[in-house]
Tab-separated table of C-alpha atoms and ligand atoms in Angstrom:
chain	number	residue	atom	x	y	z
A	1	MET	CA	148.768	-102.768	125.752
A	2	GLY	CA	148.052	-101.861	122.024
A	3	ARG	CA	148.024	-98.602	120.563
A	4	GLY	CA	145.050	-97.549	118.149
A	5	PRO	CA	144.486	-94.755	115.536
A	6	ALA	CA	142.575	-92.994	118.656
A	7	ASP	CA	145.519	-92.617	120.693
A	8	GLY	CA	148.580	-92.143	118.532
A	9	GLY	CA	147.732	-93.034	114.849
A	10	LEU	CA	149.745	-96.265	114.600
A	11	THR	CA	148.786	-97.609	111.169
A	12	VAL	CA	149.013	-101.075	109.886
A	13	THR	CA	151.898	-101.542	107.694
A	14	GLY	CA	151.511	-103.469	104.407
A	15	PHE	CA	147.594	-103.685	104.580
A	16	SER	CA	145.561	-102.692	101.891
A	17	ASP	CA	141.809	-103.334	100.728
A	18	HIS	CA	143.252	-106.010	98.100
A	19	GLY	CA	142.409	-109.344	98.806
A	20	ARG	CA	139.843	-109.050	101.832
A	21	ASN	CA	136.097	-109.147	101.713
A	22	GLY	CA	134.297	-105.792	101.456
A	23	ASP	CA	132.078	-106.257	104.590
A	24	GLU	CA	135.178	-106.830	107.033
A	25	SER	CA	136.819	-104.025	108.992
A	26	PRO	CA	140.517	-103.569	108.204
A	27	PRO	CA	142.806	-104.545	111.079
A	28	THR	CA	143.639	-102.132	113.745
A	29	ALA	CA	147.309	-101.894	114.853
A	30	LEU	CA	148.152	-103.587	118.104
A	31	PHE	CA	152.034	-103.661	117.975
A	32	ALA	CA	154.228	-102.375	115.070
A	33	ALA	CA	157.116	-104.381	113.538
A	34	GLY	CA	159.613	-102.295	115.548
A	35	ASP	CA	157.704	-102.915	119.017
A	36	ILE	CA	157.837	-106.785	118.182
A	37	SER	CA	161.359	-106.919	117.250
A	38	ARG	CA	162.477	-105.011	120.463
A	39	ARG	CA	160.607	-107.387	122.618
A	40	ILE	CA	161.948	-110.414	120.922
A	41	GLU	CA	165.673	-109.146	121.431
A	42	SER	CA	164.793	-109.131	125.164
A	43	LEU	CA	162.937	-112.472	125.216
A	44	ALA	CA	165.874	-113.888	123.351
A	45	GLY	CA	168.233	-112.608	125.853
A	46	ASP	CA	166.108	-114.282	128.845
A	47	ILE	CA	165.967	-117.499	126.854
A	48	ALA	CA	169.562	-117.714	125.999
A	49	ARG	CA	170.645	-117.234	129.653
A	50	ALA	CA	168.143	-119.937	130.862
A	51	MET	CA	168.711	-122.534	128.100
A	52	GLY	CA	172.217	-122.213	127.069
A	53	PRO	CA	173.560	-122.795	123.675
A	54	GLU	CA	172.102	-126.497	122.972
A	55	PHE	CA	168.326	-127.228	122.935
A	56	VAL	CA	165.555	-127.916	120.405
A	57	LEU	CA	163.537	-125.051	119.479
A	58	LEU	CA	160.019	-126.696	118.588
A	59	CYS	CA	157.870	-124.259	116.461
A	60	VAL	CA	153.903	-124.731	116.534
A	61	LEU	CA	152.595	-124.320	113.125
A	62	ASN	CA	151.259	-122.359	111.361
A	63	GLY	CA	150.939	-119.092	113.260
A	64	ALA	CA	154.525	-119.023	115.117
A	65	PHE	CA	156.407	-119.318	111.744
A	66	ILE	CA	157.462	-115.601	111.626
A	67	PHE	CA	157.911	-115.540	115.351
A	68	THR	CA	160.028	-118.469	115.542
A	69	ALA	CA	162.167	-117.070	112.540
A	70	ASP	CA	162.994	-113.998	114.325
A	71	LEU	CA	163.587	-115.474	117.731
A	72	ALA	CA	165.776	-117.933	116.260
A	73	ARG	CA	168.016	-115.342	114.646
A	74	ALA	CA	167.947	-113.384	117.947
A	75	LEU	CA	169.045	-116.192	119.806
A	76	ALA	CA	171.781	-117.154	117.352
A	77	ALA	CA	173.087	-113.540	117.956
A	78	ARG	CA	173.451	-114.586	121.652
A	79	GLY	CA	175.373	-117.783	120.924
A	80	CYS	CA	172.493	-120.392	121.075
A	81	ARG	CA	172.522	-123.135	118.453
A	82	PRO	CA	169.203	-124.739	118.653
A	83	ARG	CA	167.822	-127.628	116.563
A	84	ILE	CA	164.698	-126.137	115.044
A	85	GLU	CA	161.630	-128.546	114.568
A	86	PHE	CA	157.978	-128.010	113.655
A	87	ALA	CA	154.705	-129.506	114.869
A	88	SER	CA	151.334	-128.464	113.293
A	89	PHE	CA	148.319	-128.419	115.608
A	90	LYS	CA	145.031	-127.166	114.428
A	91	SER	CA	142.275	-125.960	116.801
A	92	TYR	CA	140.658	-123.176	114.606
A	93	GLY	CA	138.679	-123.366	111.336
A	94	SER	CA	138.354	-120.391	109.740
A	95	ALA	CA	136.253	-118.925	112.523
A	96	THR	CA	137.461	-116.732	115.119
A	97	GLU	CA	136.157	-118.917	118.135
A	98	SER	CA	138.369	-122.145	118.910
A	99	SER	CA	136.537	-125.775	118.119
A	100	GLY	CA	137.454	-126.785	121.459
A	101	ARG	CA	139.475	-129.734	120.029
A	102	VAL	CA	143.133	-129.504	119.458
A	103	ARG	CA	144.533	-132.314	116.896
A	104	LEU	CA	148.017	-132.825	115.590
A	105	VAL	CA	148.225	-132.456	111.766
A	106	GLY	CA	151.106	-134.487	110.339
A	107	GLU	CA	154.190	-135.863	111.921
A	108	PHE	CA	155.389	-134.736	115.301
A	109	PRO	CA	159.307	-134.527	115.698
A	110	GLY	CA	161.460	-137.650	116.473
A	111	ASN	CA	164.462	-137.477	118.650
A	112	LEU	CA	163.031	-135.369	121.667
A	113	ALA	CA	164.391	-138.058	124.394
A	114	ARG	CA	166.645	-136.355	126.800
A	115	GLN	CA	166.456	-133.226	125.111
A	116	ARG	CA	165.588	-129.795	126.406
A	117	VAL	CA	162.999	-128.287	124.426
A	118	LEU	CA	161.690	-124.876	123.948
A	119	LEU	CA	158.026	-125.052	122.660
A	120	VAL	CA	157.094	-121.776	120.782
A	121	ASP	CA	153.558	-120.658	119.712
A	122	ASP	CA	152.046	-117.658	118.532
A	123	ILE	CA	149.218	-117.125	121.032
A	124	LEU	CA	148.091	-118.706	124.448
A	125	ASP	CA	144.472	-118.485	124.246
A	126	THR	CA	142.250	-120.991	126.103
A	127	GLY	CA	145.561	-122.874	126.572
A	128	ARG	CA	144.666	-126.233	125.033
A	129	THR	CA	147.115	-126.117	122.229
A	130	LEU	CA	150.021	-125.357	124.441
A	131	LEU	CA	149.120	-128.000	126.981
A	132	THR	CA	148.517	-130.766	124.393
A	133	ALA	CA	151.785	-129.835	122.719
A	134	ARG	CA	153.805	-129.714	126.031
A	135	MET	CA	152.254	-133.187	127.019
A	136	MET	CA	153.416	-134.484	123.662
A	137	VAL	CA	156.839	-133.414	124.221
A	138	GLU	CA	156.850	-134.900	127.907
A	139	ASP	CA	155.788	-137.954	126.334
A	140	ALA	CA	158.268	-138.074	124.040
A	141	GLY	CA	160.864	-138.196	126.602
A	142	ALA	CA	162.344	-134.863	126.956
A	143	GLU	CA	164.327	-133.724	129.720
A	144	THR	CA	162.734	-130.426	130.260
A	145	VAL	CA	160.024	-128.354	128.495
A	146	ALA	CA	160.019	-124.774	128.573
A	147	THR	CA	157.167	-122.592	126.676
A	148	CYS	CA	157.191	-119.372	124.783
A	149	VAL	CA	154.479	-117.416	123.227
A	150	LEU	CA	154.512	-114.129	121.457
A	151	LEU	CA	150.961	-113.395	122.855
A	152	ASP	CA	149.118	-114.147	126.169
A	153	LYS	CA	145.328	-113.781	126.443
A	154	PRO	CA	144.959	-114.828	130.140
A	155	ALA	CA	141.282	-113.847	130.349
A	156	ARG	CA	140.749	-116.570	127.988
A	157	ARG	CA	142.348	-119.345	129.869
A	158	GLU	CA	140.644	-122.825	130.242
A	159	ALA	CA	143.322	-125.162	130.640
A	160	PRO	CA	145.921	-125.180	133.448
A	161	VAL	CA	148.895	-123.855	131.482
A	162	GLU	CA	151.219	-120.776	131.598
A	163	ALA	CA	153.893	-119.862	129.414
A	164	ASP	CA	157.459	-119.358	130.764
A	165	TYR	CA	158.228	-116.589	128.158
A	166	VAL	CA	155.545	-114.098	127.103
A	167	GLY	CA	155.935	-111.452	124.439
A	168	PHE	CA	152.938	-109.357	125.227
A	169	ALA	CA	149.898	-109.927	127.337
A	170	ILE	CA	146.536	-108.884	125.585
A	171	ASP	CA	142.956	-108.446	125.971
A	172	ASP	CA	140.415	-110.706	124.453
A	173	VAL	CA	140.761	-109.495	120.909
A	174	PHE	CA	141.161	-111.513	117.552
A	175	VAL	CA	144.759	-110.860	116.291
A	176	VAL	CA	146.169	-111.220	112.892
A	177	GLY	CA	149.651	-110.218	111.113
A	178	TYR	CA	153.150	-111.228	111.895
A	179	GLY	CA	152.320	-114.840	110.836
A	180	ILE	CA	148.952	-114.954	112.401
A	181	ASP	CA	145.777	-115.210	110.200
A	182	TYR	CA	142.022	-114.881	109.806
A	183	ALA	CA	140.853	-117.660	107.319
A	184	GLU	CA	144.563	-117.615	106.072
A	185	LYS	CA	144.502	-113.982	105.317
A	186	PHE	CA	146.924	-111.287	106.988
A	187	ARG	CA	149.634	-113.508	107.764
A	188	TYR	CA	152.049	-111.229	105.540
A	189	LEU	CA	151.518	-108.255	107.634
A	190	PRO	CA	154.608	-107.061	109.313
A	191	ASP	CA	152.640	-105.725	112.394
A	192	LEU	CA	150.352	-107.287	114.739
A	193	ALA	CA	146.796	-105.920	114.388
A	194	HIS	CA	143.216	-106.882	115.681
A	195	ILE	CA	139.879	-107.393	113.787
A	196	SER	CA	136.945	-105.827	115.403
A	197	GLY	CA	133.741	-107.300	113.960
Q	201	5GP	P1	144.317	-122.329	122.470
Q	201	5GP	O1	144.548	-123.803	122.274
Q	201	5GP	O2	145.214	-121.514	123.644
Q	201	5GP	O3	142.863	-121.943	122.689
Q	201	5GP	O4	144.680	-121.489	121.232
Q	201	5GP	C1	145.928	-121.451	120.716
Q	201	5GP	C2	145.784	-121.095	119.202
Q	201	5GP	O5	144.577	-120.881	118.689
Q	201	5GP	C3	146.949	-120.265	118.851
Q	201	5GP	O6	148.080	-121.015	118.419
Q	201	5GP	C4	146.180	-119.543	117.600
Q	201	5GP	O7	146.784	-120.587	116.592
Q	201	5GP	C5	144.878	-119.721	117.752
Q	201	5GP	N1	144.427	-118.401	118.102
Q	201	5GP	C6	144.003	-117.850	119.623
Q	201	5GP	N2	143.864	-116.798	119.550
Q	201	5GP	C7	143.812	-116.213	118.143
Q	201	5GP	C8	143.808	-115.013	117.470
Q	201	5GP	O8	143.533	-114.027	118.138
Q	201	5GP	N3	143.783	-114.859	116.396
Q	201	5GP	C9	144.451	-116.071	115.518
Q	201	5GP	N4	144.322	-115.827	114.384
Q	201	5GP	N5	144.469	-117.330	116.122
Q	201	5GP	C10	144.323	-117.286	117.421
Q	202	MG	MG1	148.704	-121.822	116.684
């Protein structure tokens, strides 16, 4: 699980007071960039063995953009040549609670029929997003659909879905950094951090 200042003094790289509201606590470190990259190397090994060289890597925007970029390059180093596609789903506004509804924003990728698809999202929370996205990939005629998330919050699950590949399982905390935002802030942080009130 994550380490905080109390148990090792890991600080959040790249964070400064600049650009945040004065009444917010600064993010607290959860996983440092080095931890994330080591975990991705290991995940990429598992995925490359299971998926082989040719598949579609479908990135769920916006939060998974950095995870997907790093995962794709780790997969390429293992001989994978995925076609990379993107789909945007929204379930959060600027609050830290899900709206309960998931909607596709913009286009859904074409040409998924008879393809082997790896769906990549940042966080598996209630499960509504991953379940909705997986059903859309299945409806598009994919041959198989595997799912990969950087973070899993099992305690929050409401929809019947689990990911095939999980970076880190975490408690019910609100995460930012490494592509993941709070009201469009903090995506630039190289580390994963959490916001506490
Ligand atoms: P679910 O549909 O599983 O409830 O939520 C999945 C989506 O909610 C994730 O792709 C992510 O965009 C967002 N989400 C869930 N937990 C967090 C969190 O801790 N921080 C942020 N910024 N987004 C989250
Ligand atoms: Mg998301």
